[in-house]
Amino acid sequence: MPALASPGAVVVVLLLTGLAFLPLIGISNYVEHIVIISCIWAIVAASWDLSLGYGGIFNFAHIAFFGLGVYVYAVGTKALGAPTLAALPLAGVVASLVAVLITLPVLRLKGIYVILATFALSQLILQLVLSQNQITGGAQGMVLLPALNLFGVRLASYGKVGFFYFALLLVFAATIALRWVALSDFGRSIVALKENEDYAVARGVSIGRQRLIVLVASAAPAGVTGAFYAAYLRVASPEVFGFDTLSIVLIILLLGGAASITGPVIASFLVTSSTEALSNLGPARFMVIAVVIVVILRFYPGGLDALIEKLWSKKPAPMEVMRWIQRRP
Amino acid sequence: MTLETVASVLASALVLGSLYALMAAGLSLVWTTLGIFTFTHGVFMTIAAYVAWQVSDNAGLGLGEAAGFAVAISALAGLGCIAERLLIHPFLGRENIVMIAVITTLAALTFLENAILLIWGPRLKQLKPLATGTVGFAGATMSAHQAIIVVVAPLVLVGLWIVLKRSRTGAAIRAVGQNREAALLIGLPVGRLYMTAFAASAILAAVAGILLGAMRPMTPTMGAEPLVKALIVAIFGGLGSIAGTIGGAYVIGLVEAVSTYWVGLYWTPAVLFAVMVAVLLWRPNGLFGGN
Amino acid sequence: MLPLVLDDLVAGYGAAPVLNGLTLEIGARERVGLFGPNGHGKTTLLRAISGLIAPSRGSIRLFDKPISGMSPAAIVAEGLIHVPQSNLLFPEMEVLETLRLAAHSARARQTTAASLEGVLTLFPRLAERRSQKIKTLSGGERQMVAIGVGLMGAPRLLALDEPTLGLSPKLKDELCVAIGDIAKSGLPLLLVEQDVEFLLELTDRLVMVTHGRCGVELDARQGIDHATIMALYFGEGHAA
Ligand SMILES: Nc1ncnc2c1ncn2[C@@H]1O[C@H](COP(=O)(O)OP(=O)(O)OP(=O)(O)O)[C@@H](O)[C@H]1O
Ligand SMILES: [Mg+2]
């Protein structure tokens, strides 16, 4: 599968391999923490890219899949006593079920209404979490969640290093899986649906089935990652559904460029390290992110992946950039 | 089920419906004029409430309620103009302006929420109600403040309708929304009209925010829930018509009041979503939207 | 002081220009007809002079005032009114309301009442339909509103883009009479039409637009026959 090895994919492999050696040369807990968080946002953004960038589905409930994963881990392990490791796939399943629920309105609606309905759904999930405060802790959230236990090994016993490799493994697996889906025949059919719905339907592509699959395939990694996030921080807070989270993932996606998977993965490391560097700004750091988002849209809508592609080969600029140039008034 | 129950559910529906109508009308105005959806609407309500608090409350400037409302409404008109210039104007003419506006307004929402947090901190604040005491009404009682909402919201919306229908600027705003190029060719100042519509929508948000700030504790994120309600109403009523949006608001108010009474507060969000999805499956352009 | 002078105009959409150095003059009280094959830039020319697209080269002077680069609103205020091809106007607005709104510039507002009376005299049918929504009008009626909207702007130069496109012969004649009435007032006209006979009747001079330039000119008073027109469109070979 030659297409899997795009310039972006090569950068991702080099990046992850390089990072895997870091603990051997002895890095601080803080750097490990940044890498772990980067991996988490990388998967959330890249999995959104599958449905948004490739599928052209404006699902603004994607963050809610992640948030659901967080609460599946929290409620599942703490309130219901589920095994911690089992909570990860379980979170993927729950997120997928909600994705099935979302498919219904997504199929029926057009344009802005898809964004509004999915956004409303994600906010209503948040309100549900807030209102069920005997179980979820309401606005306070939940603390002291059970530690992740890998077949008898407590991951937290090794400081952050265990989570570090687990996170690298997750992001590696997710990147391959998402790219594999995106570049498979199935992936082509969803791109065809996006580009020309009538034609694709005439050629026998089933809108309902394809949209359902792509939403589930994009929800599951986000859900699992949410559970991992909760397992790592051992807290669950309703903020994961909030606009701050959304803005981080959005900026990663905008910088990374749509329909590439690898672009958002790379961008996540840049964005997360920069925002961590700004963390002493407190709330102002999200204000910076917001400004950068508008600036990217204004001056650089093609995304990071387009840039790598352009720098790498002397091929003409990728379609997105071309379209953008033509579109400018 | 007694008559009092019915009356109190209806009273609650009226209060909610009036608030939602006020909130959603602004979204619909921007949609019909600029053809974009603005996520800043909720945080505009929050800012209006905080500004009104800052000016009126004794812990702030202590200038009294009237001054607080006046300053809040003017501030939001100005903020609306600025937001339009920064978030919408540079992207007009781009093919995917709808999507871009979703992202820029979401970014602005994040920006403003955190700015409020920085300026006013996380501690709860509350505006004074417009009036104290209660009002009886066919066996149901509501607070005087709520009664004022029930009266004020329709008045504001009728005012909006008259301005749009009867004034020259109103006609120009409607014209620009229906055909931008034809509007340019009769010499309408399209850019300025966009800004005016956005500012008018911000003013509607301000009125809603001030009324809301006296009903529940103010927090930097207090706008999120009203935004979602306004959004559900706008989808429900169909974004394309302001009248439809207002009708949708009262229907949603009734659904919420009924659901809160019989299903309970906790599951009302789920009921609302189910109703919204059901309506959209049945009529994708909203309950009152055309086809 | 000529109503309109276009010099070496280059304009278009994206990379390749549609207008390639177009030059044209309209004299005082002159009525100029533009015709030519589809897609050769007639509409683009009107869009450039009304400020909807910015020319990349050349100059546009309206009564000696350079208007190139001005906003559409400013150009309308200067008195150049462009009635676009297949104008859908404002579907949800009523006829009278639209006409009133169209008198928008300060200059046009002063004459609103007189202009309105003029329009309703010219198109009595619009008076009957005054409170009907534009989306419910027939094609011919909508075209009348479109021209009426142009007149409400108090034009000093009126540019009409294919006002009879898609209309029945009867309606076409009706509009021909109305435009003739407008022309008689001495208002300089720039009239785009595919139908050369129509232009011969209404204008003083016909100019053919090909490949984004003004080509052959014909004097309308001398008249031309069908063969000449065919020759213009298809080259000399088809003349016979
Ligand atoms: N908005 C646009 N974007 C890109 N190209 C355009 C646009 N509008 C017109 N064109 C192109 O510009 C060229 C000139 O079009 P124009 O509308 O000026 O022709 P015209 O002479 O008015 O033709 P017709 O007689 O059919 O009205 C055509 O090739 C057309 O495809
Ligand atoms: Mg044309």
PDB file of N, CA and C in Angstrom, chain A residues 221-292:
ATOM      1  N   PRO A 221     -12.239   5.583  18.255  1.00  0.00           N
ATOM      2  CA  PRO A 221     -10.923   5.995  18.777  1.00  0.00           C
ATOM      3  C   PRO A 221     -11.035   7.163  19.765  1.00  0.00           C
ATOM      4  N   ALA A 222     -11.967   8.087  19.481  1.00  0.00           N
ATOM      5  CA  ALA A 222     -12.129   9.228  20.382  1.00  0.00           C
ATOM      6  C   ALA A 222     -12.601   8.760  21.748  1.00  0.00           C
ATOM      7  N   GLY A 223     -13.517   7.788  21.767  1.00  0.00           N
ATOM      8  CA  GLY A 223     -14.027   7.269  23.031  1.00  0.00           C
ATOM      9  C   GLY A 223     -12.937   6.569  23.826  1.00  0.00           C
ATOM     10  N   VAL A 224     -12.189   5.696  23.162  1.00  0.00           N
ATOM     11  CA  VAL A 224     -11.103   4.977  23.836  1.00  0.00           C
ATOM     12  C   VAL A 224     -10.096   5.980  24.406  1.00  0.00           C
ATOM     13  N   THR A 225      -9.794   6.995  23.612  1.00  0.00           N
ATOM     14  CA  THR A 225      -8.824   7.985  24.058  1.00  0.00           C
ATOM     15  C   THR A 225      -9.328   8.749  25.279  1.00  0.00           C
ATOM     16  N   GLY A 226     -10.634   9.010  25.295  1.00  0.00           N
ATOM     17  CA  GLY A 226     -11.219   9.673  26.460  1.00  0.00           C
ATOM     18  C   GLY A 226     -10.999   8.840  27.714  1.00  0.00           C
ATOM     19  N   ALA A 227     -11.231   7.534  27.578  1.00  0.00           N
ATOM     20  CA  ALA A 227     -11.041   6.649  28.728  1.00  0.00           C
ATOM     21  C   ALA A 227      -9.577   6.650  29.166  1.00  0.00           C
ATOM     22  N   PHE A 228      -8.680   6.644  28.187  1.00  0.00           N
ATOM     23  CA  PHE A 228      -7.255   6.669  28.517  1.00  0.00           C
ATOM     24  C   PHE A 228      -6.888   7.971  29.237  1.00  0.00           C
ATOM     25  N   TYR A 229      -7.474   9.059  28.765  1.00  0.00           N
ATOM     26  CA  TYR A 229      -7.241  10.365  29.384  1.00  0.00           C
ATOM     27  C   TYR A 229      -7.652  10.336  30.856  1.00  0.00           C
ATOM     28  N   ALA A 230      -8.848   9.754  31.104  1.00  0.00           N
ATOM     29  CA  ALA A 230      -9.331   9.652  32.484  1.00  0.00           C
ATOM     30  C   ALA A 230      -8.427   8.741  33.299  1.00  0.00           C
ATOM     31  N   ALA A 231      -7.967   7.650  32.687  1.00  0.00           N
ATOM     32  CA  ALA A 231      -7.097   6.705  33.402  1.00  0.00           C
ATOM     33  C   ALA A 231      -5.777   7.367  33.760  1.00  0.00           C
ATOM     34  N   TYR A 232      -5.310   8.230  32.881  1.00  0.00           N
ATOM     35  CA  TYR A 232      -4.029   8.895  33.097  1.00  0.00           C
ATOM     36  C   TYR A 232      -4.147   9.976  34.170  1.00  0.00           C
ATOM     37  N   LEU A 233      -5.148  10.861  34.013  1.00  0.00           N
ATOM     38  CA  LEU A 233      -5.267  11.963  34.977  1.00  0.00           C
ATOM     39  C   LEU A 233      -5.975  11.537  36.256  1.00  0.00           C
ATOM     40  N   ARG A 234      -6.741  10.453  36.149  1.00  0.00           N
ATOM     41  CA  ARG A 234      -7.527   9.903  37.254  1.00  0.00           C
ATOM     42  C   ARG A 234      -8.541  10.909  37.812  1.00  0.00           C
ATOM     43  N   VAL A 235      -8.971  11.811  36.953  1.00  0.00           N
ATOM     44  CA  VAL A 235     -10.109  12.671  37.284  1.00  0.00           C
ATOM     45  C   VAL A 235     -11.009  12.739  36.048  1.00  0.00           C
ATOM     46  N   ALA A 236     -12.268  13.049  36.283  1.00  0.00           N
ATOM     47  CA  ALA A 236     -13.189  13.316  35.178  1.00  0.00           C
ATOM     48  C   ALA A 236     -13.857  14.642  35.475  1.00  0.00           C
ATOM     49  N   SER A 237     -13.743  15.568  34.534  1.00  0.00           N
ATOM     50  CA  SER A 237     -14.338  16.877  34.762  1.00  0.00           C
ATOM     51  C   SER A 237     -15.193  17.236  33.551  1.00  0.00           C
ATOM     52  N   PRO A 238     -16.362  17.855  33.791  1.00  0.00           N
ATOM     53  CA  PRO A 238     -17.236  18.189  32.661  1.00  0.00           C
ATOM     54  C   PRO A 238     -16.582  19.140  31.669  1.00  0.00           C
ATOM     55  N   GLU A 239     -15.453  19.746  32.064  1.00  0.00           N
ATOM     56  CA  GLU A 239     -14.764  20.645  31.128  1.00  0.00           C
ATOM     57  C   GLU A 239     -14.358  19.956  29.826  1.00  0.00           C
ATOM     58  N   VAL A 240     -14.239  18.620  29.863  1.00  0.00           N
ATOM     59  CA  VAL A 240     -13.846  17.948  28.622  1.00  0.00           C
ATOM     60  C   VAL A 240     -14.858  18.176  27.511  1.00  0.00           C
ATOM     61  N   PHE A 241     -16.097  18.523  27.871  1.00  0.00           N
ATOM     62  CA  PHE A 241     -17.106  18.800  26.844  1.00  0.00           C
ATOM     63  C   PHE A 241     -17.084  20.262  26.404  1.00  0.00           C
ATOM     64  N   GLY A 242     -16.272  21.078  27.059  1.00  0.00           N
ATOM     65  CA  GLY A 242     -16.400  22.529  26.908  1.00  0.00           C
ATOM     66  C   GLY A 242     -15.724  23.088  25.668  1.00  0.00           C
ATOM     67  N   PHE A 243     -15.852  24.397  25.529  1.00  0.00           N
ATOM     68  CA  PHE A 243     -15.321  25.071  24.346  1.00  0.00           C
ATOM     69  C   PHE A 243     -13.803  25.123  24.342  1.00  0.00           C
ATOM     70  N   ASP A 244     -13.187  25.072  25.535  1.00  0.00           N
ATOM     71  CA  ASP A 244     -11.732  25.096  25.569  1.00  0.00           C
ATOM     72  C   ASP A 244     -11.176  23.833  24.896  1.00  0.00           C
ATOM     73  N   THR A 245     -11.755  22.691  25.256  1.00  0.00           N
ATOM     74  CA  THR A 245     -11.346  21.442  24.614  1.00  0.00           C
ATOM     75  C   THR A 245     -11.580  21.521  23.114  1.00  0.00           C
ATOM     76  N   LEU A 246     -12.767  21.969  22.757  1.00  0.00           N
ATOM     77  CA  LEU A 246     -13.109  22.073  21.337  1.00  0.00           C
ATOM     78  C   LEU A 246     -12.106  22.958  20.612  1.00  0.00           C
ATOM     79  N   SER A 247     -11.715  24.063  21.254  1.00  0.00           N
ATOM     80  CA  SER A 247     -10.813  24.984  20.553  1.00  0.00           C
ATOM     81  C   SER A 247      -9.440  24.350  20.351  1.00  0.00           C
ATOM     82  N   ILE A 248      -8.988  23.571  21.313  1.00  0.00           N
ATOM     83  CA  ILE A 248      -7.689  22.910  21.127  1.00  0.00           C
ATOM     84  C   ILE A 248      -7.752  21.936  19.954  1.00  0.00           C
ATOM     85  N   VAL A 249      -8.791  21.121  19.922  1.00  0.00           N
ATOM     86  CA  VAL A 249      -8.885  20.132  18.844  1.00  0.00           C
ATOM     87  C   VAL A 249      -9.079  20.817  17.493  1.00  0.00           C
ATOM     88  N   LEU A 250      -9.866  21.897  17.495  1.00  0.00           N
ATOM     89  CA  LEU A 250     -10.084  22.623  16.240  1.00  0.00           C
ATOM     90  C   LEU A 250      -8.790  23.202  15.696  1.00  0.00           C
ATOM     91  N   ILE A 251      -8.006  23.789  16.576  1.00  0.00           N
ATOM     92  CA  ILE A 251      -6.776  24.420  16.082  1.00  0.00           C
ATOM     93  C   ILE A 251      -5.826  23.354  15.546  1.00  0.00           C
ATOM     94  N   ILE A 252      -5.815  22.192  16.190  1.00  0.00           N
ATOM     95  CA  ILE A 252      -4.971  21.105  15.700  1.00  0.00           C
ATOM     96  C   ILE A 252      -5.419  20.684  14.306  1.00  0.00           C
ATOM     97  N   LEU A 253      -6.730  20.585  14.157  1.00  0.00           N
ATOM     98  CA  LEU A 253      -7.271  20.164  12.873  1.00  0.00           C
ATOM     99  C   LEU A 253      -7.008  21.211  11.788  1.00  0.00           C
ATOM    100  N   LEU A 254      -7.145  22.476  12.139  1.00  0.00           N
ATOM    101  CA  LEU A 254      -6.940  23.536  11.155  1.00  0.00           C
ATOM    102  C   LEU A 254      -5.478  23.626  10.745  1.00  0.00           C
ATOM    103  N   LEU A 255      -4.607  23.501  11.745  1.00  0.00           N
ATOM    104  CA  LEU A 255      -3.184  23.549  11.437  1.00  0.00           C
ATOM    105  C   LEU A 255      -2.778  22.308  10.665  1.00  0.00           C
ATOM    106  N   GLY A 256      -3.326  21.169  11.059  1.00  0.00           N
ATOM    107  CA  GLY A 256      -2.933  19.902  10.452  1.00  0.00           C
ATOM    108  C   GLY A 256      -3.478  19.733   9.055  1.00  0.00           C
ATOM    109  N   GLY A 257      -4.553  20.427   8.763  1.00  0.00           N
ATOM    110  CA  GLY A 257      -5.132  20.307   7.437  1.00  0.00           C
ATOM    111  C   GLY A 257      -6.093  19.138   7.386  1.00  0.00           C
ATOM    112  N   ALA A 258      -7.177  19.318   6.630  1.00  0.00           N
ATOM    113  CA  ALA A 258      -8.208  18.282   6.588  1.00  0.00           C
ATOM    114  C   ALA A 258      -7.823  17.174   5.625  1.00  0.00           C
ATOM    115  N   ALA A 259      -8.425  16.007   5.832  1.00  0.00           N
ATOM    116  CA  ALA A 259      -8.258  14.849   4.952  1.00  0.00           C
ATOM    117  C   ALA A 259      -6.795  14.436   4.814  1.00  0.00           C
ATOM    118  N   SER A 260      -6.142  14.196   5.923  1.00  0.00           N
ATOM    119  CA  SER A 260      -4.777  13.700   5.836  1.00  0.00           C
ATOM    120  C   SER A 260      -4.437  12.741   6.978  1.00  0.00           C
ATOM    121  N   ILE A 261      -5.175  12.793   8.090  1.00  0.00           N
ATOM    122  CA  ILE A 261      -4.901  12.024   9.309  1.00  0.00           C
ATOM    123  C   ILE A 261      -3.543  12.372   9.912  1.00  0.00           C
ATOM    124  N   THR A 262      -2.482  12.285   9.087  1.00  0.00           N
ATOM    125  CA  THR A 262      -1.151  12.528   9.652  1.00  0.00           C
ATOM    126  C   THR A 262      -0.959  14.003  10.002  1.00  0.00           C
ATOM    127  N   GLY A 263      -1.571  14.888   9.230  1.00  0.00           N
ATOM    128  CA  GLY A 263      -1.431  16.321   9.503  1.00  0.00           C
ATOM    129  C   GLY A 263      -1.839  16.666  10.925  1.00  0.00           C
ATOM    130  N   PRO A 264      -3.061  16.287  11.337  1.00  0.00           N
ATOM    131  CA  PRO A 264      -3.471  16.578  12.713  1.00  0.00           C
ATOM    132  C   PRO A 264      -2.564  15.931  13.752  1.00  0.00           C
ATOM    133  N   VAL A 265      -2.041  14.717  13.456  1.00  0.00           N
ATOM    134  CA  VAL A 265      -1.161  14.055  14.432  1.00  0.00           C
ATOM    135  C   VAL A 265       0.083  14.913  14.663  1.00  0.00           C
ATOM    136  N   ILE A 266       0.680  15.373  13.577  1.00  0.00           N
ATOM    137  CA  ILE A 266       1.881  16.197  13.719  1.00  0.00           C
ATOM    138  C   ILE A 266       1.532  17.513  14.416  1.00  0.00           C
ATOM    139  N   ALA A 267       0.433  18.117  13.958  1.00  0.00           N
ATOM    140  CA  ALA A 267       0.044  19.417  14.521  1.00  0.00           C
ATOM    141  C   ALA A 267      -0.206  19.322  16.018  1.00  0.00           C
ATOM    142  N   SER A 268      -0.708  18.171  16.456  1.00  0.00           N
ATOM    143  CA  SER A 268      -1.024  18.026  17.875  1.00  0.00           C
ATOM    144  C   SER A 268       0.216  18.234  18.749  1.00  0.00           C
ATOM    145  N   PHE A 269       1.333  17.697  18.279  1.00  0.00           N
ATOM    146  CA  PHE A 269       2.555  17.853  19.081  1.00  0.00           C
ATOM    147  C   PHE A 269       2.993  19.317  19.135  1.00  0.00           C
ATOM    148  N   LEU A 270       2.859  19.994  18.017  1.00  0.00           N
ATOM    149  CA  LEU A 270       3.211  21.423  17.994  1.00  0.00           C
ATOM    150  C   LEU A 270       2.284  22.224  18.887  1.00  0.00           C
ATOM    151  N   VAL A 271       0.978  21.983  18.713  1.00  0.00           N
ATOM    152  CA  VAL A 271      -0.003  22.787  19.447  1.00  0.00           C
ATOM    153  C   VAL A 271       0.098  22.506  20.943  1.00  0.00           C
ATOM    154  N   THR A 272       0.168  21.215  21.299  1.00  0.00           N
ATOM    155  CA  THR A 272       0.172  20.889  22.720  1.00  0.00           C
ATOM    156  C   THR A 272       1.414  21.441  23.409  1.00  0.00           C
ATOM    157  N   SER A 273       2.579  21.291  22.754  1.00  0.00           N
ATOM    158  CA  SER A 273       3.769  21.847  23.414  1.00  0.00           C
ATOM    159  C   SER A 273       3.666  23.359  23.537  1.00  0.00           C
ATOM    160  N   SER A 274       3.129  24.013  22.502  1.00  0.00           N
ATOM    161  CA  SER A 274       3.026  25.475  22.603  1.00  0.00           C
ATOM    162  C   SER A 274       2.056  25.878  23.687  1.00  0.00           C
ATOM    163  N   THR A 275       0.897  25.200  23.760  1.00  0.00           N
ATOM    164  CA  THR A 275      -0.067  25.623  24.779  1.00  0.00           C
ATOM    165  C   THR A 275       0.457  25.292  26.172  1.00  0.00           C
ATOM    166  N   GLU A 276       1.196  24.172  26.298  1.00  0.00           N
ATOM    167  CA  GLU A 276       1.772  23.863  27.609  1.00  0.00           C
ATOM    168  C   GLU A 276       2.786  24.944  27.995  1.00  0.00           C
ATOM    169  N   ALA A 277       3.531  25.411  26.967  1.00  0.00           N
ATOM    170  CA  ALA A 277       4.503  26.468  27.244  1.00  0.00           C
ATOM    171  C   ALA A 277       3.799  27.737  27.733  1.00  0.00           C
ATOM    172  N   LEU A 278       2.548  27.890  27.301  1.00  0.00           N
ATOM    173  CA  LEU A 278       1.792  29.085  27.694  1.00  0.00           C
ATOM    174  C   LEU A 278       0.963  28.839  28.954  1.00  0.00           C
ATOM    175  N   SER A 279       1.151  27.661  29.593  1.00  0.00           N
ATOM    176  CA  SER A 279       0.170  27.291  30.621  1.00  0.00           C
ATOM    177  C   SER A 279       0.166  28.257  31.801  1.00  0.00           C
ATOM    178  N   ASN A 280       1.274  28.974  32.029  1.00  0.00           N
ATOM    179  CA  ASN A 280       1.214  29.909  33.155  1.00  0.00           C
ATOM    180  C   ASN A 280       0.371  31.141  32.847  1.00  0.00           C
ATOM    181  N   LEU A 281      -0.101  31.235  31.592  1.00  0.00           N
ATOM    182  CA  LEU A 281      -1.030  32.321  31.272  1.00  0.00           C
ATOM    183  C   LEU A 281      -2.430  32.039  31.798  1.00  0.00           C
ATOM    184  N   GLY A 282      -2.682  30.793  32.193  1.00  0.00           N
ATOM    185  CA  GLY A 282      -4.016  30.456  32.683  1.00  0.00           C
ATOM    186  C   GLY A 282      -5.051  30.568  31.577  1.00  0.00           C
ATOM    187  N   PRO A 283      -6.208  31.143  31.901  1.00  0.00           N
ATOM    188  CA  PRO A 283      -7.284  31.237  30.901  1.00  0.00           C
ATOM    189  C   PRO A 283      -6.839  31.966  29.634  1.00  0.00           C
ATOM    190  N   ALA A 284      -5.887  32.877  29.774  1.00  0.00           N
ATOM    191  CA  ALA A 284      -5.470  33.662  28.610  1.00  0.00           C
ATOM    192  C   ALA A 284      -4.891  32.779  27.519  1.00  0.00           C
ATOM    193  N   ARG A 285      -4.461  31.575  27.888  1.00  0.00           N
ATOM    194  CA  ARG A 285      -3.874  30.712  26.868  1.00  0.00           C
ATOM    195  C   ARG A 285      -4.927  30.303  25.844  1.00  0.00           C
ATOM    196  N   PHE A 286      -6.165  30.133  26.303  1.00  0.00           N
ATOM    197  CA  PHE A 286      -7.218  29.783  25.350  1.00  0.00           C
ATOM    198  C   PHE A 286      -7.586  30.978  24.484  1.00  0.00           C
ATOM    199  N   MET A 287      -7.361  32.174  25.031  1.00  0.00           N
ATOM    200  CA  MET A 287      -7.604  33.364  24.215  1.00  0.00           C
ATOM    201  C   MET A 287      -6.585  33.420  23.080  1.00  0.00           C
ATOM    202  N   VAL A 288      -5.347  33.046  23.410  1.00  0.00           N
ATOM    203  CA  VAL A 288      -4.321  33.008  22.370  1.00  0.00           C
ATOM    204  C   VAL A 288      -4.711  31.992  21.302  1.00  0.00           C
ATOM    205  N   ILE A 289      -5.145  30.798  21.756  1.00  0.00           N
ATOM    206  CA  ILE A 289      -5.546  29.767  20.793  1.00  0.00           C
ATOM    207  C   ILE A 289      -6.639  30.300  19.874  1.00  0.00           C
ATOM    208  N   ALA A 290      -7.623  30.976  20.470  1.00  0.00           N
ATOM    209  CA  ALA A 290      -8.749  31.481  19.683  1.00  0.00           C
ATOM    210  C   ALA A 290      -8.265  32.457  18.616  1.00  0.00           C
ATOM    211  N   VAL A 291      -7.361  33.338  19.012  1.00  0.00           N
ATOM    212  CA  VAL A 291      -6.852  34.315  18.042  1.00  0.00           C
ATOM    213  C   VAL A 291      -6.109  33.591  16.923  1.00  0.00           C
ATOM    214  N   VAL A 292      -5.296  32.596  17.315  1.00  0.00           N
ATOM    215  CA  VAL A 292      -4.529  31.875  16.293  1.00  0.00           C
ATOM    216  C   VAL A 292      -5.474  31.165  15.319  1.00  0.00           C
TER     217      VAL A 292
END
